[in-house]
Amino acid sequence: MKFIADRMLGKLAKELRMLGYDVVYYRGEDAYPLIKLAREEDRVILTRSTRFTPKRPEDRIVRITEDKPSLQMRELIQRKIISLTEKPLFSRCLGCNTLLIEIPREEAEGKVPDFIFYQQREFFRCPRCSKVYWPGSHQDHMKKRIKELFEQT
Ligand SMILES: [Zn+2]
């Protein structure tokens, strides 16, 4: 399942990427390019807006009713649109949705804070925007949050 999130859902898009989902974040105002892209790339549209209505049988539109990103995630889980087991966690760049690649530790030196470099063994880089990631405390925190989210639902 691949998604395209409208401009109201930037935070949700990042959270879904954290779960490993392929999510394009569409910042534009116009509905047509979004629908066109969704059709071309076979993506489910996530929107808060009521403007979107399916016009062709292949159009899949999920209207999110919740306002808060944490509740929006829960809404998607409850409606069985996403699941925790489907994708590897933290495999995508949160900024641009690209799949991360593991890099040799030396390559991270100077690109992350020194204390992180000395603490961590594994580093990943986004091949598109070059952002460097590591499995640090932020991820532990997120894993806990994701686990809670799925358990509560
Ligand atoms: Zn990136």
CSV table of N, CA and C and ligand atoms in Angstrom, one decimal:
chain,number,residue,atom,x,y,z
A,1,MET,N,0.8,-1.2,0.0
A,1,MET,CA,0.0,0.0,0.0
A,1,MET,C,0.9,1.3,0.0
A,2,LYS,N,0.7,2.1,-1.0
A,2,LYS,CA,1.4,3.3,-1.1
A,2,LYS,C,0.4,4.5,-1.0
A,3,PHE,N,0.9,5.6,-0.4
A,3,PHE,CA,0.0,6.7,-0.1
A,3,PHE,C,0.5,8.0,-0.8
A,4,ILE,N,-0.5,8.9,-0.9
A,4,ILE,CA,-0.1,10.3,-1.1
A,4,ILE,C,-1.0,11.1,-0.2
A,5,ALA,N,-0.3,12.0,0.6
A,5,ALA,CA,-1.0,12.7,1.7
A,5,ALA,C,-1.1,14.2,1.2
A,6,ASP,N,-2.3,14.8,1.4
A,6,ASP,CA,-2.5,16.2,1.0
A,6,ASP,C,-1.8,17.1,2.0
A,7,ARG,N,-1.8,18.4,1.7
A,7,ARG,CA,-1.0,19.4,2.4
A,7,ARG,C,-1.4,19.5,3.9
A,8,MET,N,-2.6,19.1,4.3
A,8,MET,CA,-3.0,19.1,5.7
A,8,MET,C,-2.4,18.0,6.5
A,9,LEU,N,-1.7,17.1,5.9
A,9,LEU,CA,-1.3,15.9,6.6
A,9,LEU,C,0.2,15.6,6.6
A,10,GLY,N,1.0,16.7,6.7
A,10,GLY,CA,2.4,16.6,6.7
A,10,GLY,C,3.0,15.7,7.8
A,11,LYS,N,2.4,15.9,9.0
A,11,LYS,CA,2.9,15.2,10.2
A,11,LYS,C,2.6,13.7,10.1
A,12,LEU,N,1.4,13.4,9.6
A,12,LEU,CA,1.0,12.0,9.4
A,12,LEU,C,1.9,11.4,8.4
A,13,ALA,N,2.2,12.1,7.3
A,13,ALA,CA,3.1,11.5,6.3
A,13,ALA,C,4.4,11.1,6.9
A,14,LYS,N,5.0,11.9,7.7
A,14,LYS,CA,6.3,11.6,8.4
A,14,LYS,C,6.1,10.4,9.3
A,15,GLU,N,5.0,10.3,10.0
A,15,GLU,CA,4.8,9.2,10.9
A,15,GLU,C,4.7,7.9,10.1
A,16,LEU,N,4.0,8.0,9.0
A,16,LEU,CA,3.8,6.8,8.2
A,16,LEU,C,5.1,6.3,7.6
A,17,ARG,N,6.0,7.3,7.2
A,17,ARG,CA,7.3,7.0,6.7
A,17,ARG,C,8.1,6.3,7.8
A,18,MET,N,7.9,6.7,9.0
A,18,MET,CA,8.6,6.1,10.1
A,18,MET,C,8.3,4.6,10.2
A,19,LEU,N,7.0,4.3,9.9
A,19,LEU,CA,6.6,2.9,9.9
A,19,LEU,C,7.0,2.2,8.7
A,20,GLY,N,7.7,2.9,7.8
A,20,GLY,CA,8.2,2.2,6.6
A,20,GLY,C,7.3,2.4,5.3
A,21,TYR,N,6.2,3.1,5.5
A,21,TYR,CA,5.3,3.3,4.3
A,21,TYR,C,5.9,4.3,3.3
A,22,ASP,N,5.6,4.0,2.1
A,22,ASP,CA,5.9,4.9,1.0
A,22,ASP,C,4.9,6.0,0.9
A,23,VAL,N,5.2,7.2,1.3
A,23,VAL,CA,4.2,8.3,1.3
A,23,VAL,C,4.7,9.5,0.6
A,24,VAL,N,4.1,9.9,-0.4
A,24,VAL,CA,4.4,11.2,-1.0
A,24,VAL,C,3.6,12.3,-0.3
A,25,TYR,N,4.3,13.4,0.0
A,25,TYR,CA,3.6,14.5,0.6
A,25,TYR,C,3.4,15.6,-0.4
A,26,TYR,N,2.1,15.9,-0.7
A,26,TYR,CA,1.8,16.8,-1.8
A,26,TYR,C,1.4,18.2,-1.1
A,27,ARG,N,2.3,19.2,-1.4
A,27,ARG,CA,2.1,20.5,-0.8
A,27,ARG,C,1.2,21.4,-1.6
A,28,GLY,N,0.9,21.0,-2.8
A,28,GLY,CA,0.1,21.9,-3.7
A,28,GLY,C,-1.3,22.2,-3.2
A,29,GLU,N,-1.9,23.1,-3.8
A,29,GLU,CA,-3.3,23.5,-3.5
A,29,GLU,C,-4.3,22.8,-4.4
A,30,ASP,N,-3.9,22.5,-5.6
A,30,ASP,CA,-4.9,22.0,-6.6
A,30,ASP,C,-5.1,20.4,-6.4
A,31,ALA,N,-6.3,20.0,-6.6
A,31,ALA,CA,-6.6,18.6,-6.4
A,31,ALA,C,-6.2,17.8,-7.6
A,32,TYR,N,-6.3,18.4,-8.8
A,32,TYR,CA,-6.1,17.5,-9.9
A,32,TYR,C,-4.7,16.9,-10.0
A,33,PRO,N,-3.6,17.6,-9.8
A,33,PRO,CA,-2.3,17.0,-9.9
A,33,PRO,C,-2.1,15.9,-8.9
A,34,LEU,N,-2.7,16.1,-7.7
A,34,LEU,CA,-2.6,15.0,-6.7
A,34,LEU,C,-3.3,13.7,-7.2
A,35,ILE,N,-4.5,13.9,-7.7
A,35,ILE,CA,-5.3,12.7,-8.2
A,35,ILE,C,-4.5,12.0,-9.3
A,36,LYS,N,-3.9,12.9,-10.2
A,36,LYS,CA,-3.2,12.4,-11.3
A,36,LYS,C,-2.0,11.5,-10.9
A,37,LEU,N,-1.3,12.1,-9.9
A,37,LEU,CA,-0.1,11.4,-9.4
A,37,LEU,C,-0.5,10.1,-8.7
A,38,ALA,N,-1.6,10.1,-8.0
A,38,ALA,CA,-2.1,9.0,-7.3
A,38,ALA,C,-2.4,7.8,-8.3
A,39,ARG,N,-3.0,8.2,-9.4
A,39,ARG,CA,-3.4,7.2,-10.4
A,39,ARG,C,-2.1,6.7,-11.1
A,40,GLU,N,-1.2,7.6,-11.4
A,40,GLU,CA,0.1,7.1,-12.1
A,40,GLU,C,0.9,6.2,-11.2
A,41,GLU,N,0.9,6.5,-10.0
A,41,GLU,CA,1.8,5.7,-9.1
A,41,GLU,C,1.0,4.7,-8.2
A,42,ASP,N,-0.2,4.6,-8.5
A,42,ASP,CA,-1.1,3.6,-7.8
A,42,ASP,C,-1.1,3.9,-6.2
A,43,ARG,N,-1.3,5.1,-5.9
A,43,ARG,CA,-1.3,5.5,-4.5
A,43,ARG,C,-2.7,5.8,-3.9
A,44,VAL,N,-2.9,5.5,-2.6
A,44,VAL,CA,-4.1,5.8,-1.9
A,44,VAL,C,-4.0,7.2,-1.5
A,45,ILE,N,-5.1,8.0,-1.7
A,45,ILE,CA,-5.0,9.4,-1.3
A,45,ILE,C,-5.5,9.5,0.1
A,46,LEU,N,-4.7,10.2,0.9
A,46,LEU,CA,-5.1,10.5,2.3
A,46,LEU,C,-5.4,12.0,2.4
A,47,THR,N,-6.5,12.4,2.8
A,47,THR,CA,-6.9,13.8,2.8
A,47,THR,C,-7.8,14.1,4.0
A,48,ARG,N,-7.8,15.4,4.4
A,48,ARG,CA,-8.7,15.9,5.4
A,48,ARG,C,-9.9,16.6,4.7
A,49,SER,N,-9.7,16.8,3.4
A,49,SER,CA,-10.6,17.7,2.7
A,49,SER,C,-11.8,16.8,2.2
A,50,THR,N,-12.9,17.5,2.0
A,50,THR,CA,-14.1,16.9,1.5
A,50,THR,C,-14.2,17.1,0.0
A,51,ARG,N,-13.2,17.8,-0.6
A,51,ARG,CA,-13.3,18.2,-2.0
A,51,ARG,C,-13.1,16.9,-2.9
A,52,PHE,N,-12.3,16.0,-2.3
A,52,PHE,CA,-12.0,14.8,-3.1
A,52,PHE,C,-13.1,13.8,-3.2
A,53,THR,N,-13.5,13.4,-4.4
A,53,THR,CA,-14.4,12.3,-4.5
A,53,THR,C,-13.9,11.4,-5.6
A,54,PRO,N,-14.0,10.1,-5.5
A,54,PRO,CA,-13.5,9.2,-6.5
A,54,PRO,C,-14.3,9.5,-7.8
A,55,LYS,N,-13.5,9.6,-8.9
A,55,LYS,CA,-14.1,9.8,-10.2
A,55,LYS,C,-14.0,8.7,-11.2
A,56,ARG,N,-13.0,7.8,-10.8
A,56,ARG,CA,-12.8,6.6,-11.6
A,56,ARG,C,-12.7,5.4,-10.6
A,57,PRO,N,-13.0,4.2,-11.1
A,57,PRO,CA,-13.0,3.1,-10.2
A,57,PRO,C,-11.7,2.9,-9.5
A,58,GLU,N,-10.6,3.3,-10.1
A,58,GLU,CA,-9.3,3.0,-9.5
A,58,GLU,C,-8.9,4.0,-8.4
A,59,ASP,N,-9.7,5.1,-8.3
A,59,ASP,CA,-9.4,6.1,-7.3
A,59,ASP,C,-9.7,5.6,-5.9
A,60,ARG,N,-8.7,5.7,-5.1
A,60,ARG,CA,-8.9,5.2,-3.7
A,60,ARG,C,-8.6,6.4,-2.8
A,61,ILE,N,-9.6,6.9,-2.1
A,61,ILE,CA,-9.5,8.0,-1.2
A,61,ILE,C,-9.9,7.7,0.2
A,62,VAL,N,-9.0,8.0,1.1
A,62,VAL,CA,-9.3,7.8,2.5
A,62,VAL,C,-9.4,9.2,3.2
A,63,ARG,N,-10.6,9.5,3.6
A,63,ARG,CA,-10.8,10.8,4.3
A,63,ARG,C,-10.6,10.7,5.8
A,64,ILE,N,-9.6,11.4,6.3
A,64,ILE,CA,-9.2,11.4,7.7
A,64,ILE,C,-10.1,12.3,8.4
A,65,THR,N,-10.7,11.8,9.5
A,65,THR,CA,-11.6,12.7,10.2
A,65,THR,C,-11.0,13.4,11.4
A,66,GLU,N,-9.9,12.7,12.0
A,66,GLU,CA,-9.3,13.2,13.2
A,66,GLU,C,-8.4,14.4,12.8
A,67,ASP,N,-8.2,15.3,13.8
A,67,ASP,CA,-7.4,16.5,13.6
A,67,ASP,C,-6.0,16.3,14.1
A,68,LYS,N,-5.7,15.5,15.1
A,68,LYS,CA,-4.4,15.4,15.7
A,68,LYS,C,-3.7,14.2,15.0
A,69,PRO,N,-2.4,14.4,14.7
A,69,PRO,CA,-1.6,13.3,14.0
A,69,PRO,C,-1.6,12.0,14.7
A,70,SER,N,-1.5,12.0,16.1
A,70,SER,CA,-1.5,10.8,16.8
A,70,SER,C,-2.8,10.0,16.7
A,71,LEU,N,-3.9,10.8,16.7
A,71,LEU,CA,-5.2,10.2,16.5
A,71,LEU,C,-5.5,9.8,15.0
A,72,GLN,N,-4.8,10.5,14.1
A,72,GLN,CA,-4.9,10.1,12.7
A,72,GLN,C,-4.3,8.8,12.5
A,73,MET,N,-3.2,8.5,13.1
A,73,MET,CA,-2.5,7.2,13.0
A,73,MET,C,-3.5,6.1,13.5
A,74,ARG,N,-4.0,6.4,14.7
A,74,ARG,CA,-5.0,5.4,15.3
A,74,ARG,C,-6.2,5.2,14.4
A,75,GLU,N,-6.6,6.2,13.8
A,75,GLU,CA,-7.8,6.1,12.9
A,75,GLU,C,-7.4,5.1,11.7
A,76,LEU,N,-6.2,5.3,11.2
A,76,LEU,CA,-5.8,4.4,10.1
A,76,LEU,C,-5.7,3.0,10.5
A,77,ILE,N,-5.2,2.8,11.8
A,77,ILE,CA,-5.1,1.4,12.3
A,77,ILE,C,-6.5,0.8,12.5
A,78,GLN,N,-7.4,1.6,13.1
A,78,GLN,CA,-8.7,1.1,13.4
A,78,GLN,C,-9.5,0.8,12.1
A,79,ARG,N,-9.2,1.5,11.1
A,79,ARG,CA,-9.9,1.3,9.8
A,79,ARG,C,-9.2,0.2,9.0
A,80,LYS,N,-8.2,-0.3,9.6
A,80,LYS,CA,-7.4,-1.4,9.0
A,80,LYS,C,-6.7,-1.0,7.7
A,81,ILE,N,-6.3,0.2,7.6
A,81,ILE,CA,-5.7,0.7,6.4
A,81,ILE,C,-4.2,0.5,6.5
A,82,ILE,N,-3.6,0.6,7.8
A,82,ILE,CA,-2.2,0.3,8.0
A,82,ILE,C,-2.1,-0.8,9.0
A,83,SER,N,-0.9,-1.4,9.0
A,83,SER,CA,-0.6,-2.4,10.1
A,83,SER,C,0.9,-2.2,10.4
A,84,LEU,N,1.2,-2.8,11.6
A,84,LEU,CA,2.6,-2.6,12.1
A,84,LEU,C,3.6,-3.5,11.4
A,85,THR,N,3.1,-4.7,11.0
A,85,THR,CA,4.0,-5.7,10.6
A,85,THR,C,4.4,-5.7,9.1
A,86,GLU,N,3.7,-4.9,8.4
A,86,GLU,CA,3.8,-4.9,6.9
A,86,GLU,C,5.2,-4.5,6.4
A,87,LYS,N,5.7,-3.4,7.0
A,87,LYS,CA,7.0,-2.8,6.5
A,87,LYS,C,8.1,-2.8,7.5
A,88,PRO,N,9.3,-2.8,7.1
A,88,PRO,CA,10.4,-2.6,8.1
A,88,PRO,C,10.4,-1.1,8.6
A,89,LEU,N,10.5,-1.0,10.0
A,89,LEU,CA,10.5,0.3,10.6
A,89,LEU,C,11.7,1.1,10.2
A,90,PHE,N,11.6,2.4,10.1
A,90,PHE,CA,12.8,3.3,9.9
A,90,PHE,C,13.6,2.9,8.7
A,91,SER,N,12.9,2.6,7.6
A,91,SER,CA,13.7,2.2,6.4
A,91,SER,C,13.7,3.4,5.4
A,92,ARG,N,12.9,4.4,5.7
A,92,ARG,CA,12.7,5.5,4.8
A,92,ARG,C,13.2,6.9,5.4
A,93,CYS,N,13.6,7.8,4.5
A,93,CYS,CA,13.9,9.1,4.9
A,93,CYS,C,12.6,9.8,5.3
A,94,LEU,N,12.6,10.4,6.5
A,94,LEU,CA,11.4,11.1,7.0
A,94,LEU,C,11.2,12.4,6.2
A,95,GLY,N,12.2,12.9,5.7
A,95,GLY,CA,12.1,14.2,5.0
A,95,GLY,C,11.6,14.0,3.6
A,96,CYS,N,12.1,13.0,2.9
A,96,CYS,CA,11.8,13.0,1.4
A,96,CYS,C,11.3,11.6,0.9
A,97,ASN,N,11.1,10.7,1.8
A,97,ASN,CA,10.4,9.4,1.5
A,97,ASN,C,11.3,8.4,0.8
A,98,THR,N,12.6,8.7,0.6
A,98,THR,CA,13.5,7.8,-0.1
A,98,THR,C,14.0,6.7,0.8
A,99,LEU,N,14.2,5.5,0.2
A,99,LEU,CA,14.7,4.4,1.0
A,99,LEU,C,16.1,4.6,1.4
A,100,LEU,N,16.4,4.4,2.7
A,100,LEU,CA,17.8,4.6,3.2
A,100,LEU,C,18.7,3.5,2.8
A,101,ILE,N,20.0,3.9,2.7
A,101,ILE,CA,21.0,2.8,2.5
A,101,ILE,C,22.0,2.9,3.7
A,102,GLU,N,22.5,1.7,4.1
A,102,GLU,CA,23.4,1.6,5.2
A,102,GLU,C,24.8,2.1,4.6
A,103,ILE,N,25.5,2.9,5.5
A,103,ILE,CA,26.8,3.4,5.0
A,103,ILE,C,27.9,2.9,6.0
A,104,PRO,N,29.1,2.8,5.5
A,104,PRO,CA,30.2,2.4,6.4
A,104,PRO,C,30.3,3.5,7.5
A,105,ARG,N,30.7,3.1,8.7
A,105,ARG,CA,30.7,4.0,9.9
A,105,ARG,C,31.6,5.2,9.6
A,106,GLU,N,32.7,5.0,9.0
A,106,GLU,CA,33.6,6.1,8.7
A,106,GLU,C,33.0,7.3,7.9
A,107,GLU,N,32.0,6.9,7.1
A,107,GLU,CA,31.4,7.8,6.2
A,107,GLU,C,30.5,8.8,7.0
A,108,ALA,N,30.1,8.4,8.2
A,108,ALA,CA,29.2,9.3,9.0
A,108,ALA,C,30.0,10.3,9.8
A,109,GLU,N,31.3,10.1,9.9
A,109,GLU,CA,32.1,11.0,10.7
A,109,GLU,C,32.1,12.4,10.1
A,110,GLY,N,31.8,13.4,11.0
A,110,GLY,CA,31.7,14.8,10.6
A,110,GLY,C,30.3,15.1,10.1
A,111,LYS,N,29.5,14.1,9.8
A,111,LYS,CA,28.1,14.4,9.3
A,111,LYS,C,27.1,14.3,10.4
A,112,VAL,N,27.5,13.7,11.5
A,112,VAL,CA,26.6,13.6,12.7
A,112,VAL,C,27.4,14.2,13.9
A,113,PRO,N,26.7,14.6,14.9
A,113,PRO,CA,27.5,15.2,16.1
A,113,PRO,C,28.5,14.1,16.6
A,114,ASP,N,29.6,14.6,17.1
A,114,ASP,CA,30.7,13.7,17.5
A,114,ASP,C,30.3,12.7,18.5
A,115,PHE,N,29.5,13.1,19.5
A,115,PHE,CA,29.1,12.1,20.5
A,115,PHE,C,28.2,11.0,20.0
A,116,ILE,N,27.5,11.3,19.0
A,116,ILE,CA,26.6,10.3,18.3
A,116,ILE,C,27.6,9.4,17.5
A,117,PHE,N,28.6,10.0,16.8
A,117,PHE,CA,29.5,9.1,16.1
A,117,PHE,C,30.2,8.1,17.0
A,118,TYR,N,30.6,8.5,18.2
A,118,TYR,CA,31.3,7.6,19.0
A,118,TYR,C,30.4,6.6,19.7
A,119,GLN,N,29.1,7.0,19.9
A,119,GLN,CA,28.1,6.1,20.5
A,119,GLN,C,27.6,5.0,19.6
A,120,GLN,N,27.4,5.4,18.4
A,120,GLN,CA,26.7,4.5,17.5
A,120,GLN,C,27.6,3.6,16.6
A,121,ARG,N,27.0,2.5,16.2
A,121,ARG,CA,27.8,1.6,15.3
A,121,ARG,C,27.2,1.6,13.9
A,122,GLU,N,25.9,1.8,13.8
A,122,GLU,CA,25.3,1.7,12.5
A,122,GLU,C,24.8,3.1,12.0
A,123,PHE,N,25.0,3.4,10.8
A,123,PHE,CA,24.5,4.6,10.2
A,123,PHE,C,23.9,4.4,8.8
A,124,PHE,N,22.9,5.2,8.5
A,124,PHE,CA,22.2,5.1,7.3
A,124,PHE,C,22.1,6.5,6.6
A,125,ARG,N,22.1,6.5,5.3
A,125,ARG,CA,22.0,7.8,4.6
A,125,ARG,C,20.9,7.8,3.6
A,126,CYS,N,20.3,8.9,3.4
A,126,CYS,CA,19.3,9.1,2.4
A,126,CYS,C,20.1,9.4,1.1
A,127,PRO,N,19.9,8.6,0.0
A,127,PRO,CA,20.7,8.8,-1.2
A,127,PRO,C,20.2,10.1,-1.9
A,128,ARG,N,19.0,10.6,-1.6
A,128,ARG,CA,18.5,11.8,-2.3
A,128,ARG,C,18.9,13.1,-1.6
A,129,CYS,N,18.6,13.2,-0.3
A,129,CYS,CA,18.9,14.5,0.4
A,129,CYS,C,20.1,14.4,1.3
A,130,SER,N,20.7,13.2,1.4
A,130,SER,CA,22.0,13.0,2.1
A,130,SER,C,21.9,13.1,3.6
A,131,LYS,N,20.7,13.1,4.2
A,131,LYS,CA,20.5,13.2,5.6
A,131,LYS,C,21.0,11.8,6.2
A,132,VAL,N,21.7,11.9,7.3
A,132,VAL,CA,22.2,10.7,7.9
A,132,VAL,C,21.4,10.3,9.1
A,133,TYR,N,21.0,9.0,9.2
A,133,TYR,CA,20.2,8.5,10.3
A,133,TYR,C,21.0,7.5,11.1
A,134,TRP,N,20.6,7.3,12.4
A,134,TRP,CA,21.2,6.2,13.2
A,134,TRP,C,20.1,5.7,14.2
A,135,PRO,N,20.3,4.4,14.6
A,135,PRO,CA,19.3,3.9,15.5
A,135,PRO,C,19.4,4.3,16.9
A,136,GLY,N,19.2,5.6,17.1
A,136,GLY,CA,19.4,6.2,18.5
A,136,GLY,C,18.2,6.2,19.3
A,137,SER,N,18.3,7.1,20.4
A,137,SER,CA,17.2,7.2,21.4
A,137,SER,C,15.9,7.6,20.7
A,138,HIS,N,15.9,8.4,19.7
A,138,HIS,CA,14.7,8.9,19.1
A,138,HIS,C,13.9,7.8,18.5
A,139,GLN,N,14.7,6.8,17.9
A,139,GLN,CA,14.0,5.6,17.4
A,139,GLN,C,13.4,4.8,18.5
A,140,ASP,N,14.1,4.6,19.6
A,140,ASP,CA,13.6,3.8,20.7
A,140,ASP,C,12.3,4.5,21.2
A,141,HIS,N,12.3,5.8,21.3
A,141,HIS,CA,11.1,6.5,21.8
A,141,HIS,C,10.0,6.2,20.8
A,142,MET,N,10.3,6.3,19.5
A,142,MET,CA,9.2,6.2,18.5
A,142,MET,C,8.7,4.7,18.5
A,143,LYS,N,9.6,3.8,18.7
A,143,LYS,CA,9.2,2.4,18.7
A,143,LYS,C,8.2,2.1,19.8
A,144,LYS,N,8.5,2.8,21.0
A,144,LYS,CA,7.6,2.6,22.1
A,144,LYS,C,6.2,3.2,21.8
A,145,ARG,N,6.3,4.4,21.2
A,145,ARG,CA,5.1,5.1,20.9
A,145,ARG,C,4.2,4.3,19.9
A,146,ILE,N,4.9,3.7,18.9
A,146,ILE,CA,4.2,3.0,17.9
A,146,ILE,C,3.6,1.7,18.5
A,147,LYS,N,4.3,1.1,19.4
A,147,LYS,CA,3.9,-0.1,20.1
A,147,LYS,C,2.6,0.2,20.9
A,148,GLU,N,2.7,1.3,21.6
A,148,GLU,CA,1.5,1.7,22.4
A,148,GLU,C,0.3,2.0,21.6
A,149,LEU,N,0.6,2.7,20.5
A,149,LEU,CA,-0.5,3.0,19.6
A,149,LEU,C,-1.2,1.8,19.0
A,150,PHE,N,-0.4,0.8,18.7
A,150,PHE,CA,-1.1,-0.4,18.1
A,150,PHE,C,-1.7,-1.3,19.2
A,151,GLU,N,-1.2,-1.2,20.4
A,151,GLU,CA,-1.8,-2.0,21.5
A,151,GLU,C,-3.1,-1.4,22.0
A,152,GLN,N,-3.2,-0.1,21.9
A,152,GLN,CA,-4.4,0.6,22.4
A,152,GLN,C,-5.6,0.4,21.4
A,153,THR,N,-5.2,0.1,20.2
A,153,THR,CA,-6.3,0.0,19.2
A,153,THR,C,-6.9,-1.3,19.1
B,1,ZN,ZN,15.9,12.3,2.2
